[in-house]
Each structure stands twice: as C-alpha cells, then as structure tokens.
Amino acid sequence: CGGRRGAGAPAPREARGGWDRFCAHCAKSPCLTGQVPPGKGHTRSFAASVDWLVEPGNFAAVIEGRYDAAVA
C-alpha cells in the first residue's frame, strides 16, 4: 500500500493481469481441478489449492505445462 516498487516490478494492475491469466490456465486443467479419477490407492481426486499452486516448484510446473490436458 503506497510502497515503492523495485526496479522492473510490474505495476499492480499488470501483476493482477498475470495472475488472472495463470488462474484461467489452471482452470482449464482437468488434473488441477479434480476432474481426473483418483490414482491407485487414493479415495479422492487431487484438486490444487492456492497454497499448492504458489509453491515455487509447483508454480513452475504449471507454467511449463506439466498439468495441461493431454492433446488428442
């Protein structure tokens, strides 16, 4: 709130646009939204939480497309 942005830091509106695109990307993934049947030995499907998505390794994996729907 009123703080100074570092050099090269996006303006708040630009940052929100990036977050909106990231969330829209995640919403298209059956894996991240719990639409894939549970794996062997599990009773429920995985659905990514915000906490899970913002973990650096998980965030990078989502951006890299590791959880995108398979292309037929």
Tab-separated table of N, CA and C in Angstrom:
chain	number	residue	atom	x	y	z
A	1	CYS	N	0.836	-1.187	0.000
A	1	CYS	CA	0.000	0.000	0.000
A	1	CYS	C	0.878	1.247	0.000
A	2	GLY	N	1.064	1.809	-1.124
A	2	GLY	CA	1.836	3.035	-1.222
A	2	GLY	C	3.336	2.825	-1.179
A	3	GLY	N	3.769	1.558	-1.054
A	3	GLY	CA	5.201	1.284	-1.014
A	3	GLY	C	5.840	1.493	-2.378
A	4	ARG	N	7.149	1.590	-2.379
A	4	ARG	CA	7.867	1.769	-3.644
A	4	ARG	C	8.095	0.416	-4.285
A	5	ARG	N	7.873	0.364	-5.589
A	5	ARG	CA	8.139	-0.857	-6.337
A	5	ARG	C	9.616	-0.904	-6.676
A	6	GLY	N	10.151	-2.113	-6.691
A	6	GLY	CA	11.533	-2.297	-7.103
A	6	GLY	C	11.665	-2.087	-8.603
A	7	ALA	N	12.886	-1.898	-9.050
A	7	ALA	CA	13.135	-1.709	-10.476
A	7	ALA	C	12.634	-2.922	-11.240
A	8	GLY	N	11.835	-2.685	-12.247
A	8	GLY	CA	11.322	-3.757	-13.080
A	8	GLY	C	10.115	-4.478	-12.517
A	9	ALA	N	9.674	-4.107	-11.320
A	9	ALA	CA	8.495	-4.757	-10.744
A	9	ALA	C	7.251	-4.290	-11.487
A	10	PRO	N	6.329	-5.225	-11.778
A	10	PRO	CA	5.132	-4.823	-12.512
A	10	PRO	C	4.226	-3.946	-11.660
A	11	ALA	N	3.512	-3.066	-12.315
A	11	ALA	CA	2.507	-2.265	-11.628
A	11	ALA	C	1.418	-3.209	-11.141
A	12	PRO	N	0.702	-2.862	-10.072
A	12	PRO	CA	-0.320	-3.761	-9.526
A	12	PRO	C	-1.318	-4.264	-10.563
A	13	ARG	N	-1.778	-3.418	-11.456
A	13	ARG	CA	-2.743	-3.851	-12.461
A	13	ARG	C	-2.123	-4.875	-13.405
A	14	GLU	N	-0.867	-4.672	-13.785
A	14	GLU	CA	-0.181	-5.621	-14.659
A	14	GLU	C	0.009	-6.955	-13.954
A	15	ALA	N	0.358	-6.908	-12.688
A	15	ALA	CA	0.559	-8.136	-11.917
A	15	ALA	C	-0.751	-8.901	-11.806
A	16	ARG	N	-1.846	-8.203	-11.585
A	16	ARG	CA	-3.146	-8.862	-11.479
A	16	ARG	C	-3.517	-9.522	-12.789
A	17	GLY	N	-3.194	-8.890	-13.899
A	17	GLY	CA	-3.474	-9.485	-15.201
A	17	GLY	C	-2.730	-10.792	-15.377
A	18	GLY	N	-1.495	-10.838	-14.906
A	18	GLY	CA	-0.728	-12.074	-14.965
A	18	GLY	C	-1.339	-13.156	-14.093
A	19	TRP	N	-1.785	-12.766	-12.911
A	19	TRP	CA	-2.426	-13.712	-12.006
A	19	TRP	C	-3.730	-14.220	-12.616
A	20	ASP	N	-4.505	-13.330	-13.236
A	20	ASP	CA	-5.748	-13.733	-13.899
A	20	ASP	C	-5.476	-14.761	-14.993
A	21	ARG	N	-4.430	-14.533	-15.789
A	21	ARG	CA	-4.080	-15.478	-16.860
A	21	ARG	C	-3.644	-16.824	-16.270
A	22	PHE	N	-2.881	-16.782	-15.184
A	22	PHE	CA	-2.435	-18.009	-14.531
A	22	PHE	C	-3.637	-18.800	-14.017
A	23	CYS	N	-4.560	-18.135	-13.357
A	23	CYS	CA	-5.752	-18.812	-12.821
A	23	CYS	C	-6.614	-19.377	-13.944
A	24	ALA	N	-6.768	-18.642	-15.029
A	24	ALA	CA	-7.536	-19.132	-16.178
A	24	ALA	C	-6.868	-20.373	-16.766
A	25	HIS	N	-5.541	-20.358	-16.833
A	25	HIS	CA	-4.784	-21.513	-17.321
A	25	HIS	C	-5.036	-22.722	-16.421
A	26	CYS	N	-4.976	-22.522	-15.122
A	26	CYS	CA	-5.196	-23.612	-14.167
A	26	CYS	C	-6.617	-24.159	-14.286
A	27	ALA	N	-7.578	-23.296	-14.501
A	27	ALA	CA	-8.979	-23.712	-14.589
A	27	ALA	C	-9.233	-24.632	-15.779
A	28	LYS	N	-8.370	-24.601	-16.781
A	28	LYS	CA	-8.523	-25.458	-17.962
A	28	LYS	C	-7.929	-26.848	-17.756
A	29	SER	N	-7.238	-27.063	-16.652
A	29	SER	CA	-6.555	-28.328	-16.412
A	29	SER	C	-7.432	-29.300	-15.632
A	30	PRO	N	-7.821	-30.416	-16.260
A	30	PRO	CA	-8.610	-31.412	-15.521
A	30	PRO	C	-7.869	-31.924	-14.282
A	31	CYS	N	-6.569	-32.044	-14.364
A	31	CYS	CA	-5.786	-32.544	-13.229
A	31	CYS	C	-5.826	-31.571	-12.052
A	32	LEU	N	-5.644	-30.296	-12.334
A	32	LEU	CA	-5.593	-29.307	-11.251
A	32	LEU	C	-6.963	-28.999	-10.651
A	33	THR	N	-8.023	-29.339	-11.369
A	33	THR	CA	-9.376	-29.013	-10.905
A	33	THR	C	-10.146	-30.217	-10.389
A	34	GLY	N	-9.456	-31.331	-10.153
A	34	GLY	CA	-10.096	-32.500	-9.563
A	34	GLY	C	-10.973	-33.299	-10.501
A	35	GLN	N	-10.787	-33.154	-11.805
A	35	GLN	CA	-11.622	-33.857	-12.773
A	35	GLN	C	-11.025	-35.179	-13.246
A	36	VAL	N	-9.871	-35.546	-12.706
A	36	VAL	CA	-9.217	-36.809	-13.060
A	36	VAL	C	-9.520	-37.816	-11.953
A	37	PRO	N	-9.869	-39.048	-12.310
A	37	PRO	CA	-10.151	-40.049	-11.264
A	37	PRO	C	-8.964	-40.212	-10.311
A	38	PRO	N	-9.244	-40.588	-9.075
A	38	PRO	CA	-8.153	-40.787	-8.104
A	38	PRO	C	-7.162	-41.843	-8.585
A	39	GLY	N	-5.923	-41.636	-8.251
A	39	GLY	CA	-4.894	-42.619	-8.586
A	39	GLY	C	-5.025	-43.859	-7.719
A	40	LYS	N	-4.317	-44.894	-8.092
A	40	LYS	CA	-4.363	-46.158	-7.365
A	40	LYS	C	-3.995	-45.927	-5.894
A	41	GLY	N	-4.814	-46.464	-5.026
A	41	GLY	CA	-4.573	-46.331	-3.595
A	41	GLY	C	-5.133	-45.056	-2.984
A	42	HIS	N	-5.782	-44.218	-3.792
A	42	HIS	CA	-6.374	-42.972	-3.287
A	42	HIS	C	-7.894	-43.038	-3.395
A	43	THR	N	-8.568	-42.357	-2.489
A	43	THR	CA	-10.032	-42.385	-2.488
A	43	THR	C	-10.663	-41.147	-3.094
A	44	ARG	N	-9.866	-40.108	-3.316
A	44	ARG	CA	-10.433	-38.894	-3.921
A	44	ARG	C	-9.435	-38.278	-4.893
A	45	SER	N	-9.979	-37.489	-5.802
A	45	SER	CA	-9.167	-36.837	-6.823
A	45	SER	C	-8.361	-35.694	-6.223
A	46	PHE	N	-7.244	-35.391	-6.860
A	46	PHE	CA	-6.440	-34.240	-6.468
A	46	PHE	C	-7.055	-32.982	-7.070
A	47	ALA	N	-7.118	-31.936	-6.294
A	47	ALA	CA	-7.501	-30.612	-6.777
A	47	ALA	C	-6.530	-29.625	-6.133
A	48	ALA	N	-5.870	-28.843	-6.953
A	48	ALA	CA	-4.851	-27.917	-6.459
A	48	ALA	C	-5.461	-26.790	-5.638
A	49	SER	N	-4.861	-26.506	-4.511
A	49	SER	CA	-5.254	-25.355	-3.691
A	49	SER	C	-4.369	-24.170	-4.084
A	50	VAL	N	-4.750	-23.000	-3.671
A	50	VAL	CA	-3.926	-21.816	-3.940
A	50	VAL	C	-2.564	-21.989	-3.281
A	51	ASP	N	-2.532	-22.514	-2.070
A	51	ASP	CA	-1.254	-22.746	-1.391
A	51	ASP	C	-0.355	-23.661	-2.226
A	52	TRP	N	-0.936	-24.728	-2.774
A	52	TRP	CA	-0.158	-25.661	-3.591
A	52	TRP	C	0.340	-24.961	-4.858
A	53	LEU	N	-0.539	-24.190	-5.508
A	53	LEU	CA	-0.184	-23.533	-6.773
A	53	LEU	C	0.948	-22.526	-6.628
A	54	VAL	N	1.039	-21.842	-5.494
A	54	VAL	CA	2.055	-20.801	-5.348
A	54	VAL	C	3.387	-21.318	-4.808
A	55	GLU	N	3.466	-22.601	-4.481
A	55	GLU	CA	4.771	-23.179	-4.134
A	55	GLU	C	5.656	-23.045	-5.376
A	56	PRO	N	6.881	-22.545	-5.221
A	56	PRO	CA	7.719	-22.275	-6.395
A	56	PRO	C	7.844	-23.432	-7.390
A	57	GLY	N	8.080	-24.637	-6.911
A	57	GLY	CA	8.218	-25.770	-7.824
A	57	GLY	C	6.926	-26.108	-8.539
A	58	ASN	N	5.816	-26.018	-7.818
A	58	ASN	CA	4.519	-26.316	-8.422
A	58	ASN	C	4.137	-25.231	-9.419
A	59	PHE	N	4.377	-23.974	-9.060
A	59	PHE	CA	4.077	-22.854	-9.954
A	59	PHE	C	4.829	-23.027	-11.274
A	60	ALA	N	6.114	-23.354	-11.169
A	60	ALA	CA	6.933	-23.550	-12.370
A	60	ALA	C	6.396	-24.714	-13.202
A	61	ALA	N	6.012	-25.806	-12.554
A	61	ALA	CA	5.487	-26.960	-13.286
A	61	ALA	C	4.203	-26.610	-14.034
A	62	VAL	N	3.339	-25.824	-13.416
A	62	VAL	CA	2.099	-25.408	-14.081
A	62	VAL	C	2.427	-24.542	-15.293
A	63	ILE	N	3.322	-23.574	-15.113
A	63	ILE	CA	3.711	-22.688	-16.210
A	63	ILE	C	4.336	-23.481	-17.355
A	64	GLU	N	5.106	-24.502	-17.026
A	64	GLU	CA	5.774	-25.325	-18.049
A	64	GLU	C	4.803	-26.253	-18.772
A	65	GLY	N	3.562	-26.351	-18.303
A	65	GLY	CA	2.574	-27.165	-18.982
A	65	GLY	C	2.475	-28.601	-18.510
A	66	ARG	N	3.115	-28.925	-17.402
A	66	ARG	CA	3.087	-30.319	-16.923
A	66	ARG	C	1.713	-30.804	-16.526
A	67	TYR	N	0.791	-29.895	-16.245
A	67	TYR	CA	-0.556	-30.286	-15.831
A	67	TYR	C	-1.613	-29.920	-16.863
A	68	ASP	N	-1.176	-29.585	-18.065
A	68	ASP	CA	-2.124	-29.278	-19.130
A	68	ASP	C	-2.833	-30.548	-19.564
A	69	ALA	N	-4.051	-30.389	-20.082
A	69	ALA	CA	-4.795	-31.528	-20.594
A	69	ALA	C	-4.044	-32.132	-21.771
A	70	ALA	N	-4.108	-33.442	-21.868
A	70	ALA	CA	-3.447	-34.133	-22.987
A	70	ALA	C	-4.093	-33.707	-24.301
A	71	VAL	N	-3.278	-33.522	-25.290
A	71	VAL	CA	-3.777	-33.148	-26.604
A	71	VAL	C	-4.023	-34.427	-27.385
A	72	ALA	N	-5.255	-34.576	-27.875
A	72	ALA	CA	-5.618	-35.797	-28.622
A	72	ALA	C	-5.129	-35.737	-30.047
